[in-house]
Tab-separated table of C-alpha atoms in Angstrom:
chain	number	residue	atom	x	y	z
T	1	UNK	CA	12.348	-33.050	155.344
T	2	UNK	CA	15.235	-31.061	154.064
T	3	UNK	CA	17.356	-33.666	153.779
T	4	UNK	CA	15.453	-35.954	151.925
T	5	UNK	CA	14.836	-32.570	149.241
T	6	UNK	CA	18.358	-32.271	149.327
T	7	UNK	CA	19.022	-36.326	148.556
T	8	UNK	CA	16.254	-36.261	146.109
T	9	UNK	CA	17.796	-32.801	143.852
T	10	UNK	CA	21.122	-34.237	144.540
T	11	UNK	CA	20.161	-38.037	142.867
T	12	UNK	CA	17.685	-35.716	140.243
T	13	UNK	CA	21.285	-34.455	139.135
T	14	UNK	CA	23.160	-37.748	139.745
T	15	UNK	CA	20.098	-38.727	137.046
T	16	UNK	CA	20.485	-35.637	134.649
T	17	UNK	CA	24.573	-35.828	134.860
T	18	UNK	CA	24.243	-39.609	133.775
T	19	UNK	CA	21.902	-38.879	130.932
T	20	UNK	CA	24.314	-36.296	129.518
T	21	UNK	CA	27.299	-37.788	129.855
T	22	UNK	CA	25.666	-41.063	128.165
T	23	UNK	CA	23.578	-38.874	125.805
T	24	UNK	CA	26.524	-36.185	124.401
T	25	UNK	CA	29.668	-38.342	125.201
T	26	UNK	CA	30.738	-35.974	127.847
T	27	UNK	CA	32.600	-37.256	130.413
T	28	UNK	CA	32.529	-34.885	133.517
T	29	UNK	CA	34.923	-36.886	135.783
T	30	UNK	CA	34.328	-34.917	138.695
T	31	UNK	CA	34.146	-31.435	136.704
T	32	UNK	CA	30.832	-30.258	136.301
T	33	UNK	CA	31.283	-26.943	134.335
T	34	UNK	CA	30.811	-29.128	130.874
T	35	UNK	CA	27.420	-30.144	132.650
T	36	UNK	CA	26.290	-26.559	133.394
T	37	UNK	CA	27.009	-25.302	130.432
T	38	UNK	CA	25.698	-28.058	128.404
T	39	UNK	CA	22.162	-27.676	130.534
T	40	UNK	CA	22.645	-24.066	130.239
T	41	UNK	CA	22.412	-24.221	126.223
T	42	UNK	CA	19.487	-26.246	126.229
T	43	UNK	CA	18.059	-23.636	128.550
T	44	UNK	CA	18.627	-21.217	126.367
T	45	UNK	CA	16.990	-22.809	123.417
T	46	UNK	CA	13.911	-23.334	125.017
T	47	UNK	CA	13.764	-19.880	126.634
T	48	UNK	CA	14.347	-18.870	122.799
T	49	UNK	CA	11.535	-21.589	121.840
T	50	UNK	CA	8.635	-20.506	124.159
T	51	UNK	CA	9.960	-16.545	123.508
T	52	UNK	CA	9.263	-17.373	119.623
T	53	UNK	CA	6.033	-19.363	120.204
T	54	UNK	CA	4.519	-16.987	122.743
T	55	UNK	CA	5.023	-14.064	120.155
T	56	UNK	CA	3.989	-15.609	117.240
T	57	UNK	CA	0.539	-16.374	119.437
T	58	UNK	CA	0.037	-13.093	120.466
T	59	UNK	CA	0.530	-11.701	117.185
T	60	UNK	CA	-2.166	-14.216	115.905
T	61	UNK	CA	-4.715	-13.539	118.160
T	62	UNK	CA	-3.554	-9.582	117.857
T	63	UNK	CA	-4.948	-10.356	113.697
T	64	UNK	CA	-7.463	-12.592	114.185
T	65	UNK	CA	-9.056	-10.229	115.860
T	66	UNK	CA	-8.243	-7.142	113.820
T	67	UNK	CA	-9.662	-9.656	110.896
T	68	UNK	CA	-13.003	-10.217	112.590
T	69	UNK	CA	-13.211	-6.758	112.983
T	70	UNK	CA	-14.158	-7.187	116.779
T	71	UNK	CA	-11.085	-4.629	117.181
T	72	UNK	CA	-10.734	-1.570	115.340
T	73	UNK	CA	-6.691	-1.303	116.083
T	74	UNK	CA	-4.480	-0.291	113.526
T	75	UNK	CA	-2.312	-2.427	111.367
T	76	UNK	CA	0.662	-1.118	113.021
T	77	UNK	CA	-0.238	-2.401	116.605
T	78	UNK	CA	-1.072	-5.888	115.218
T	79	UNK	CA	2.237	-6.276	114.450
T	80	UNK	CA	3.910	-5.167	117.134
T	81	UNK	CA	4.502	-8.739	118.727
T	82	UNK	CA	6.455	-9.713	115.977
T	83	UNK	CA	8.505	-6.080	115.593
T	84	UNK	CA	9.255	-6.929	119.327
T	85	UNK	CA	10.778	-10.207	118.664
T	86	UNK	CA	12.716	-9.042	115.541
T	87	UNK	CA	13.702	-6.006	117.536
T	88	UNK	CA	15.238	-8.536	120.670
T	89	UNK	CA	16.989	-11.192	117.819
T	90	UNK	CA	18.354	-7.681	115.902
T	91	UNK	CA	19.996	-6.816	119.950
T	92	UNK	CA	20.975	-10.530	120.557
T	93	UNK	CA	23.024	-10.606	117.336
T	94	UNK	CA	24.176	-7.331	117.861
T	95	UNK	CA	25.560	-8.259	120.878
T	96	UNK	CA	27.792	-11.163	119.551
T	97	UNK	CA	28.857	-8.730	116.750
T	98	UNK	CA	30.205	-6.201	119.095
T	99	UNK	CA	31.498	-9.375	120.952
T	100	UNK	CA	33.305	-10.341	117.537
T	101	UNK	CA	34.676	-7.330	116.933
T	102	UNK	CA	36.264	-6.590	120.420
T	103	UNK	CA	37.685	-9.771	120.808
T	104	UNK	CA	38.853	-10.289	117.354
T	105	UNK	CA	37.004	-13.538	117.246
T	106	UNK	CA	33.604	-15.028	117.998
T	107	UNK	CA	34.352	-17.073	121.526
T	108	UNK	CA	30.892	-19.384	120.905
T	109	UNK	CA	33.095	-20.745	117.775
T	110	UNK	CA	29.710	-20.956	115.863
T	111	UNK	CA	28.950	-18.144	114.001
T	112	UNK	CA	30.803	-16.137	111.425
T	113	UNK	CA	30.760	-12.489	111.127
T	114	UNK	CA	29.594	-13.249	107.228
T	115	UNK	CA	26.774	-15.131	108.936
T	116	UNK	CA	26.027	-12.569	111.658
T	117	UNK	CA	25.875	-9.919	109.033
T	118	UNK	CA	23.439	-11.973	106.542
T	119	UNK	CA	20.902	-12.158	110.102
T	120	UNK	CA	20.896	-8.951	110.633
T	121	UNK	CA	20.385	-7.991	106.840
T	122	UNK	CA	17.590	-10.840	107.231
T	123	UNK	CA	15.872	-9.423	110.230
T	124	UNK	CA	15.859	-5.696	108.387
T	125	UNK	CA	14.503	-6.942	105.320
T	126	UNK	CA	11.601	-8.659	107.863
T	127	UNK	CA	11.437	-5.302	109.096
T	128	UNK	CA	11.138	-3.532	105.989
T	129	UNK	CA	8.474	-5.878	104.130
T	130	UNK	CA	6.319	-5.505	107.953
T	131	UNK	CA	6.169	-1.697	107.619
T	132	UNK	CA	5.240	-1.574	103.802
T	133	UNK	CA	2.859	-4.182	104.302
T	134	UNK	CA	1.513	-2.184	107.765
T	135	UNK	CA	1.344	0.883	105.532
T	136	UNK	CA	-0.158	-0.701	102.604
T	137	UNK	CA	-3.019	-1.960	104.587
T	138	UNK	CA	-3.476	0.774	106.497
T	139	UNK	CA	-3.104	4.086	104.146
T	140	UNK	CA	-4.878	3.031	100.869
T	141	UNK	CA	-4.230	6.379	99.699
T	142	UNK	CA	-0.640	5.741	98.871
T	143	UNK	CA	-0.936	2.842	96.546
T	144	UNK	CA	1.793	1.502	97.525
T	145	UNK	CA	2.301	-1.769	94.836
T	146	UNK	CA	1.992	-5.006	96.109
T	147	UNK	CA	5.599	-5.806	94.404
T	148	UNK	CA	6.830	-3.527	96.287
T	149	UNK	CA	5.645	-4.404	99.542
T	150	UNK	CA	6.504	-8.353	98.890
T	151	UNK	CA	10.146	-7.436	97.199
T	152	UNK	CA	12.095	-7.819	100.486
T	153	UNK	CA	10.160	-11.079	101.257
T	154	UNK	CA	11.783	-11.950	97.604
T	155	UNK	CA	14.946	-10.746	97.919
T	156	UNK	CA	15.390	-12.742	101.266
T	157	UNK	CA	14.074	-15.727	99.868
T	158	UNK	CA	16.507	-15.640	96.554
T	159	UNK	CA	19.550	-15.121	99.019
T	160	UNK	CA	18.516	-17.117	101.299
T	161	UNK	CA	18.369	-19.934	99.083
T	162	UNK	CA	21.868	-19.111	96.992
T	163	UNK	CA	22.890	-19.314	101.138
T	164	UNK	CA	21.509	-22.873	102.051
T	165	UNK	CA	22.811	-24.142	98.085
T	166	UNK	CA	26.067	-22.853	99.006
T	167	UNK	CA	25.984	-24.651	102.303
T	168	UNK	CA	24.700	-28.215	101.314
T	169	UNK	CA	27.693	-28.097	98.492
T	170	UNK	CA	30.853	-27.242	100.890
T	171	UNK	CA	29.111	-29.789	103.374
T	172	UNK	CA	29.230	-32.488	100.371
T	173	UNK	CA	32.501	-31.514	99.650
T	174	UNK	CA	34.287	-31.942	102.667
T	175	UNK	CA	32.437	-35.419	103.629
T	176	UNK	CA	33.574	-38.219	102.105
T	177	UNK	CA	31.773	-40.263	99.781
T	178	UNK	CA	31.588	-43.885	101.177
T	179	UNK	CA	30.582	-46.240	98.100
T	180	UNK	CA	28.606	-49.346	99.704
């Protein structure tokens, strides 16, 4: 019985080693490390996938209850699921920043420190307009201003689009045009 487990995971990677290299172009003549860490980044992206969904469906249920008042929580503790994920993104990126930094250069070849700085200015502006908001809701007796409260939500949006303009151009520019 053990064999035939280990003949059948063995041909399950034969399978997954033929898919990839025919899938990505790799060609992992008999080194497999290109394999692992292809299958490794997909990993990761899923783990990152089901981390996002699963928090953004606890946080729903977290306010669809606080909105049918069946809960009497405060605003604050609704909103904790998605302070949670922010908080884990704000370590992950801090992690490759430190990474940057030490090694005098990012070794994923991705990600510049420009762009590693505009997340982390993202994910405290998320921050910021969750807290007003939070407080807003929950302390009427500081009338706060709605413009306020929805000003980093603006301010991420307007930079956030000068970011992905900026993008699509130097993309067009260093393609070249191909006249059909």
């Amino acid at each position: 019985m053990d064999l035939l487990i280990q003949h059948s995971t063995y041909n399950t990677f034969v399978l997954v080693h033929e898919y990839v290299s025919k899938r990505f172009s790799l060609l992992c003549s008999g080194n497999t490390s290109n394999l692992h860490k292809l299958l490794h980044i997909k990993m990761t992206a899923c783990h990152r996938a089901l981390f996002t969904c699963f928090s953004l469906l606890v946080f729903l249920i977290l306010l669809v209850l606080r909105l049918d008042a069946r809960a009497e929580w405060n605003w604050f503790i609704v909103f904790i699921p998605i302070v949670i994920y922010l908080l884990i993104i704000l370590l992950y990126y801090m992690f490759f920043i430190i990474c940057h930094c030490k090694n005098g250069f990012d070794f994923r070849k991705q990600t510049s420190m420009k762009r590693k700085l505009w997340s982390v200015f993202s994910i405290f502006l998320m921050f910021t307009s969750q807290v007003l908001l939070c407080v807003q809701i929950e302390f009427p007796a500081f009338k706060i201003p709605t413009y306020w409260v929805v000003l980093p939500v603006w301010i991420w949006l307007v930079v956030l689009s000068g970011d992905i303009f900026s993008r699509l151009v130097q993309r067009r520019r260093n393609t070249p045009y191909f006249y059909g």
